[in-house]
Amino acid sequence: MAYPDDLLSEGERVVVHKHPHFKMLIVPFLVLLVTLGAGIWLATLAMDVAPPWDTIWLIVIGAVGLLLILWLFVAPFVRWRTTHFIVTTDRLIAREGVLKRTGIDIPMSRINSVRFEHGLIDRVFGCGTLVIESASDEPLTFEDIPKVEKVHTHIYREVNDNPYDDFVQQAPPPEPPQRGRGR
C-alpha cells in the first residue's frame, strides 16, 4: 500500500515504505491456532452434555473464543497493518495507531546520524531496530524494521544527497590523452 501522494510535498517522492516485520505477528498467529484448536476440542466435549446445557456451553465457548481472537489476534494484526515507516526524499515519516493515530515527521536535514541494531533473532528474520539521532534530545528508536540495513542505507543516502555513495562501483576516470614526444 503506497503512501498517499496528496500528503507529499511537491517534488517529494517515497523511497521506502515499510510495515513492521511480520515477526510481531507470530505469537498472535499461534494464539489464533491454539484458540481455534481448544475451541473445537471444547465444542466436541460440550456436545456430549445433556440438552439444553450443550447449547449454552457452545455459546459460551464461541463467545470466549471470539473475544480471545479479537483481542489477541485481530487487534495486533490491525495495529501491524496501520503502522507505517516511510522514507521520502525530504523526510522520515512514522505513523501508527487505529483509533488514536500518532505520527512523527523528521526532515532529512535534521537527521544527525542513523544506525541500526539487530540481534541473532532479528538477523534470522531479516529485520532490526533503527536508531535515528536528530535535533531532539533523545534518539528515536524504530523496532522491527524489515531489511533494516537497506533502510539504513537509503536514509544515509537521502541525508547526504549522494545516491551512489556505496552501491555503484564507478569506473576509473579515463586517462588523459598522451601527447606525442617531440624528438
PDB file of C-alpha atoms in Angstrom:
ATOM      1  CA  MET A   1       0.000   0.000   0.000  1.00  0.00           C
ATOM      2  CA  ALA A   2       1.652   3.217  -1.123  1.00  0.00           C
ATOM      3  CA  TYR A   3       1.724   6.360   0.940  1.00  0.00           C
ATOM      4  CA  PRO A   4      -0.947   8.792  -0.298  1.00  0.00           C
ATOM      5  CA  ASP A   5       0.589  11.148  -2.858  1.00  0.00           C
ATOM      6  CA  ASP A   6      -1.620  14.030  -1.755  1.00  0.00           C
ATOM      7  CA  LEU A   7       0.180  14.059   1.622  1.00  0.00           C
ATOM      8  CA  LEU A   8       3.582  14.561  -0.027  1.00  0.00           C
ATOM      9  CA  SER A   9       5.137  17.919  -0.817  1.00  0.00           C
ATOM     10  CA  GLU A  10       5.672  18.980  -4.389  1.00  0.00           C
ATOM     11  CA  GLY A  11       8.642  17.110  -5.808  1.00  0.00           C
ATOM     12  CA  GLU A  12       8.770  14.726  -2.834  1.00  0.00           C
ATOM     13  CA  ARG A  13       8.710  11.014  -3.591  1.00  0.00           C
ATOM     14  CA  VAL A  14       8.571   7.877  -1.441  1.00  0.00           C
ATOM     15  CA  VAL A  15      11.860   5.977  -1.269  1.00  0.00           C
ATOM     16  CA  VAL A  16      10.907   3.297   1.308  1.00  0.00           C
ATOM     17  CA  HIS A  17       7.511   2.323   2.733  1.00  0.00           C
ATOM     18  CA  LYS A  18       7.506  -0.475   5.314  1.00  0.00           C
ATOM     19  CA  HIS A  19       5.237  -2.006   7.897  1.00  0.00           C
ATOM     20  CA  PRO A  20       6.879  -3.614  10.932  1.00  0.00           C
ATOM     21  CA  HIS A  21       8.306  -7.053  10.257  1.00  0.00           C
ATOM     22  CA  PHE A  22       5.781  -9.896  10.281  1.00  0.00           C
ATOM     23  CA  LYS A  23       7.635 -11.496  13.215  1.00  0.00           C
ATOM     24  CA  MET A  24       5.466  -9.393  15.521  1.00  0.00           C
ATOM     25  CA  LEU A  25       2.501 -11.460  14.274  1.00  0.00           C
ATOM     26  CA  ILE A  26       3.974 -14.889  15.075  1.00  0.00           C
ATOM     27  CA  VAL A  27       2.675 -15.038  18.664  1.00  0.00           C
ATOM     28  CA  PRO A  28      -0.806 -13.719  17.721  1.00  0.00           C
ATOM     29  CA  PHE A  29      -0.971 -16.305  14.920  1.00  0.00           C
ATOM     30  CA  LEU A  30      -0.029 -19.091  17.346  1.00  0.00           C
ATOM     31  CA  VAL A  31      -2.671 -17.800  19.781  1.00  0.00           C
ATOM     32  CA  LEU A  32      -5.216 -17.965  16.926  1.00  0.00           C
ATOM     33  CA  LEU A  33      -4.323 -21.590  16.198  1.00  0.00           C
ATOM     34  CA  VAL A  34      -4.394 -22.609  19.880  1.00  0.00           C
ATOM     35  CA  THR A  35      -7.708 -20.795  20.448  1.00  0.00           C
ATOM     36  CA  LEU A  36      -9.313 -22.443  17.426  1.00  0.00           C
ATOM     37  CA  GLY A  37      -7.969 -25.878  18.419  1.00  0.00           C
ATOM     38  CA  ALA A  38      -9.093 -25.516  22.037  1.00  0.00           C
ATOM     39  CA  GLY A  39     -12.480 -24.183  20.927  1.00  0.00           C
ATOM     40  CA  ILE A  40     -13.076 -27.144  18.610  1.00  0.00           C
ATOM     41  CA  TRP A  41     -11.975 -29.618  21.306  1.00  0.00           C
ATOM     42  CA  LEU A  42     -14.216 -27.994  23.948  1.00  0.00           C
ATOM     43  CA  ALA A  43     -17.116 -27.839  21.487  1.00  0.00           C
ATOM     44  CA  THR A  44     -16.876 -31.602  20.873  1.00  0.00           C
ATOM     45  CA  LEU A  45     -16.901 -32.150  24.626  1.00  0.00           C
ATOM     46  CA  ALA A  46     -19.895 -29.811  25.031  1.00  0.00           C
ATOM     47  CA  MET A  47     -21.922 -31.808  22.504  1.00  0.00           C
ATOM     48  CA  ASP A  48     -21.922 -34.749  24.924  1.00  0.00           C
ATOM     49  CA  VAL A  49     -23.651 -32.686  27.643  1.00  0.00           C
ATOM     50  CA  ALA A  50     -27.401 -33.110  28.075  1.00  0.00           C
ATOM     51  CA  PRO A  51     -29.682 -30.532  26.421  1.00  0.00           C
ATOM     52  CA  PRO A  52     -30.164 -27.558  26.918  1.00  0.00           C
ATOM     53  CA  TRP A  53     -26.707 -27.232  28.557  1.00  0.00           C
ATOM     54  CA  ASP A  54     -24.955 -28.324  25.379  1.00  0.00           C
ATOM     55  CA  THR A  55     -26.236 -25.238  23.552  1.00  0.00           C
ATOM     56  CA  ILE A  56     -25.336 -22.958  26.465  1.00  0.00           C
ATOM     57  CA  TRP A  57     -21.796 -24.374  26.606  1.00  0.00           C
ATOM     58  CA  LEU A  58     -21.402 -23.985  22.831  1.00  0.00           C
ATOM     59  CA  ILE A  59     -22.473 -20.328  23.055  1.00  0.00           C
ATOM     60  CA  VAL A  60     -20.062 -19.670  25.962  1.00  0.00           C
ATOM     61  CA  ILE A  61     -17.167 -21.405  24.174  1.00  0.00           C
ATOM     62  CA  GLY A  62     -17.904 -19.487  20.979  1.00  0.00           C
ATOM     63  CA  ALA A  63     -18.146 -16.119  22.770  1.00  0.00           C
ATOM     64  CA  VAL A  64     -14.940 -16.634  24.761  1.00  0.00           C
ATOM     65  CA  GLY A  65     -13.131 -17.871  21.649  1.00  0.00           C
ATOM     66  CA  LEU A  66     -14.324 -14.890  19.638  1.00  0.00           C
ATOM     67  CA  LEU A  67     -13.211 -12.426  22.326  1.00  0.00           C
ATOM     68  CA  LEU A  68      -9.777 -14.060  22.567  1.00  0.00           C
ATOM     69  CA  ILE A  69      -9.338 -13.985  18.780  1.00  0.00           C
ATOM     70  CA  LEU A  70     -10.406 -10.330  18.560  1.00  0.00           C
ATOM     71  CA  TRP A  71      -8.176  -9.268  21.442  1.00  0.00           C
ATOM     72  CA  LEU A  72      -5.092 -11.427  20.823  1.00  0.00           C
ATOM     73  CA  PHE A  73      -5.076 -11.780  17.012  1.00  0.00           C
ATOM     74  CA  VAL A  74      -7.214  -9.197  15.215  1.00  0.00           C
ATOM     75  CA  ALA A  75      -6.071  -6.207  17.322  1.00  0.00           C
ATOM     76  CA  PRO A  76      -2.320  -6.917  16.829  1.00  0.00           C
ATOM     77  CA  PHE A  77      -2.918  -7.539  13.119  1.00  0.00           C
ATOM     78  CA  VAL A  78      -4.741  -4.221  12.678  1.00  0.00           C
ATOM     79  CA  ARG A  79      -2.025  -2.471  14.720  1.00  0.00           C
ATOM     80  CA  TRP A  80       0.636  -4.023  12.446  1.00  0.00           C
ATOM     81  CA  ARG A  81      -1.250  -3.071   9.284  1.00  0.00           C
ATOM     82  CA  THR A  82      -1.773   0.544  10.358  1.00  0.00           C
ATOM     83  CA  THR A  83       1.854   1.126  11.387  1.00  0.00           C
ATOM     84  CA  HIS A  84       3.905   2.754   8.637  1.00  0.00           C
ATOM     85  CA  PHE A  85       7.580   3.648   8.372  1.00  0.00           C
ATOM     86  CA  ILE A  86       8.217   5.837   5.338  1.00  0.00           C
ATOM     87  CA  VAL A  87      11.363   7.404   3.958  1.00  0.00           C
ATOM     88  CA  THR A  88      10.865  10.085   1.332  1.00  0.00           C
ATOM     89  CA  THR A  89      13.311  12.308  -0.447  1.00  0.00           C
ATOM     90  CA  ASP A  90      12.576  15.092   2.075  1.00  0.00           C
ATOM     91  CA  ARG A  91      11.674  13.446   5.393  1.00  0.00           C
ATOM     92  CA  LEU A  92      11.276  10.354   7.507  1.00  0.00           C
ATOM     93  CA  ILE A  93       7.659   9.606   8.483  1.00  0.00           C
ATOM     94  CA  ALA A  94       6.365   7.218  11.153  1.00  0.00           C
ATOM     95  CA  ARG A  95       2.635   6.680  11.678  1.00  0.00           C
ATOM     96  CA  GLU A  96       0.874   4.223  13.972  1.00  0.00           C
ATOM     97  CA  GLY A  97      -2.449   3.619  15.608  1.00  0.00           C
ATOM     98  CA  VAL A  98      -6.033   2.778  14.786  1.00  0.00           C
ATOM     99  CA  LEU A  99      -8.317   4.829  16.992  1.00  0.00           C
ATOM    100  CA  LYS A 100      -5.602   7.133  18.295  1.00  0.00           C
ATOM    101  CA  ARG A 101      -3.209   7.948  15.449  1.00  0.00           C
ATOM    102  CA  THR A 102       0.259   9.187  16.294  1.00  0.00           C
ATOM    103  CA  GLY A 103       2.984  10.239  13.960  1.00  0.00           C
ATOM    104  CA  ILE A 104       6.292  11.942  13.603  1.00  0.00           C
ATOM    105  CA  ASP A 105       7.980  13.596  10.644  1.00  0.00           C
ATOM    106  CA  ILE A 106      11.715  14.252  10.703  1.00  0.00           C
ATOM    107  CA  PRO A 107      13.160  16.397   7.933  1.00  0.00           C
ATOM    108  CA  MET A 108      16.234  14.793   6.370  1.00  0.00           C
ATOM    109  CA  SER A 109      18.187  17.963   7.085  1.00  0.00           C
ATOM    110  CA  ARG A 110      17.609  17.456  10.845  1.00  0.00           C
ATOM    111  CA  ILE A 111      18.969  13.904  10.984  1.00  0.00           C
ATOM    112  CA  ASN A 112      22.424  13.869  12.577  1.00  0.00           C
ATOM    113  CA  SER A 113      23.102  10.149  12.476  1.00  0.00           C
ATOM    114  CA  VAL A 114      21.380   6.898  11.702  1.00  0.00           C
ATOM    115  CA  ARG A 115      22.340   3.459  12.960  1.00  0.00           C
ATOM    116  CA  PHE A 116      20.817   0.020  13.149  1.00  0.00           C
ATOM    117  CA  GLU A 117      20.935  -2.827  15.635  1.00  0.00           C
ATOM    118  CA  HIS A 118      19.887  -6.419  15.243  1.00  0.00           C
ATOM    119  CA  GLY A 119      20.494  -9.448  17.398  1.00  0.00           C
ATOM    120  CA  LEU A 120      20.546 -13.074  16.368  1.00  0.00           C
ATOM    121  CA  ILE A 121      16.761 -13.480  16.153  1.00  0.00           C
ATOM    122  CA  ASP A 122      16.432 -10.237  14.185  1.00  0.00           C
ATOM    123  CA  ARG A 123      19.162 -11.396  11.791  1.00  0.00           C
ATOM    124  CA  VAL A 124      17.362 -14.709  11.261  1.00  0.00           C
ATOM    125  CA  PHE A 125      14.165 -12.829  10.380  1.00  0.00           C
ATOM    126  CA  GLY A 126      15.941 -10.112   8.374  1.00  0.00           C
ATOM    127  CA  CYS A 127      14.835  -7.163  10.486  1.00  0.00           C
ATOM    128  CA  GLY A 128      16.185  -4.901  13.184  1.00  0.00           C
ATOM    129  CA  THR A 129      15.968  -1.684  15.127  1.00  0.00           C
ATOM    130  CA  LEU A 130      16.695   1.652  13.501  1.00  0.00           C
ATOM    131  CA  VAL A 131      18.027   4.434  15.741  1.00  0.00           C
ATOM    132  CA  ILE A 132      17.771   7.989  14.408  1.00  0.00           C
ATOM    133  CA  GLU A 133      19.584  10.825  16.140  1.00  0.00           C
ATOM    134  CA  SER A 134      18.177  14.186  15.203  1.00  0.00           C
ATOM    135  CA  ALA A 135      17.943  17.634  16.727  1.00  0.00           C
ATOM    136  CA  SER A 136      15.793  16.196  19.536  1.00  0.00           C
ATOM    137  CA  ASP A 137      17.258  15.309  22.930  1.00  0.00           C
ATOM    138  CA  GLU A 138      16.693  11.571  22.767  1.00  0.00           C
ATOM    139  CA  PRO A 139      17.398   9.286  19.811  1.00  0.00           C
ATOM    140  CA  LEU A 140      14.275   7.888  18.166  1.00  0.00           C
ATOM    141  CA  THR A 141      14.033   4.104  18.021  1.00  0.00           C
ATOM    142  CA  PHE A 142      12.004   2.249  15.405  1.00  0.00           C
ATOM    143  CA  GLU A 143      11.767  -1.500  16.082  1.00  0.00           C
ATOM    144  CA  ASP A 144      11.130  -4.443  13.755  1.00  0.00           C
ATOM    145  CA  ILE A 145      12.038  -2.629  10.535  1.00  0.00           C
ATOM    146  CA  PRO A 146      12.290  -5.195   7.694  1.00  0.00           C
ATOM    147  CA  LYS A 147      15.610  -5.175   5.808  1.00  0.00           C
ATOM    148  CA  VAL A 148      16.944  -2.642   8.298  1.00  0.00           C
ATOM    149  CA  GLU A 149      20.379  -2.427   6.667  1.00  0.00           C
ATOM    150  CA  LYS A 150      18.907  -1.363   3.318  1.00  0.00           C
ATOM    151  CA  VAL A 151      16.601   1.155   5.005  1.00  0.00           C
ATOM    152  CA  HIS A 152      19.628   2.485   6.907  1.00  0.00           C
ATOM    153  CA  THR A 153      21.482   2.925   3.620  1.00  0.00           C
ATOM    154  CA  HIS A 154      18.517   4.663   1.964  1.00  0.00           C
ATOM    155  CA  ILE A 155      18.261   7.141   4.816  1.00  0.00           C
ATOM    156  CA  TYR A 156      22.010   7.740   4.763  1.00  0.00           C
ATOM    157  CA  ARG A 157      21.878   8.398   1.036  1.00  0.00           C
ATOM    158  CA  GLU A 158      18.987  10.840   1.362  1.00  0.00           C
ATOM    159  CA  VAL A 159      20.645  12.672   4.253  1.00  0.00           C
ATOM    160  CA  ASN A 160      23.914  13.024   2.358  1.00  0.00           C
ATOM    161  CA  ASP A 161      22.368  13.724  -1.059  1.00  0.00           C
ATOM    162  CA  ASN A 162      24.581  11.143  -2.704  1.00  0.00           C
ATOM    163  CA  PRO A 163      22.532   8.360  -4.297  1.00  0.00           C
ATOM    164  CA  TYR A 164      25.638   6.497  -5.500  1.00  0.00           C
ATOM    165  CA  ASP A 165      27.855   6.629  -2.449  1.00  0.00           C
ATOM    166  CA  ASP A 166      28.171   2.938  -1.642  1.00  0.00           C
ATOM    167  CA  PHE A 167      26.367   0.817  -4.197  1.00  0.00           C
ATOM    168  CA  VAL A 168      27.663   1.737  -7.627  1.00  0.00           C
ATOM    169  CA  GLN A 169      31.212   0.886  -8.441  1.00  0.00           C
ATOM    170  CA  GLN A 170      32.387   3.739 -10.554  1.00  0.00           C
ATOM    171  CA  ALA A 171      34.724   3.181 -13.426  1.00  0.00           C
ATOM    172  CA  PRO A 172      38.145   4.765 -13.093  1.00  0.00           C
ATOM    173  CA  PRO A 173      38.438   8.148 -14.803  1.00  0.00           C
ATOM    174  CA  PRO A 174      39.749   7.987 -18.347  1.00  0.00           C
ATOM    175  CA  GLU A 175      43.418   8.649 -18.753  1.00  0.00           C
ATOM    176  CA  PRO A 176      44.268  11.961 -20.328  1.00  0.00           C
ATOM    177  CA  PRO A 177      45.452  11.735 -23.918  1.00  0.00           C
ATOM    178  CA  GLN A 178      49.173  11.479 -24.210  1.00  0.00           C
ATOM    179  CA  ARG A 179      50.999  13.988 -26.283  1.00  0.00           C
ATOM    180  CA  GLY A 180      53.446  12.829 -28.772  1.00  0.00           C
ATOM    181  CA  ARG A 181      57.073  13.144 -27.722  1.00  0.00           C
ATOM    182  CA  GLY A 182      58.951  15.584 -29.798  1.00  0.00           C
ATOM    183  CA  ARG A 183      62.400  14.447 -30.960  1.00  0.00           C
TER     184      ARG A 183
END
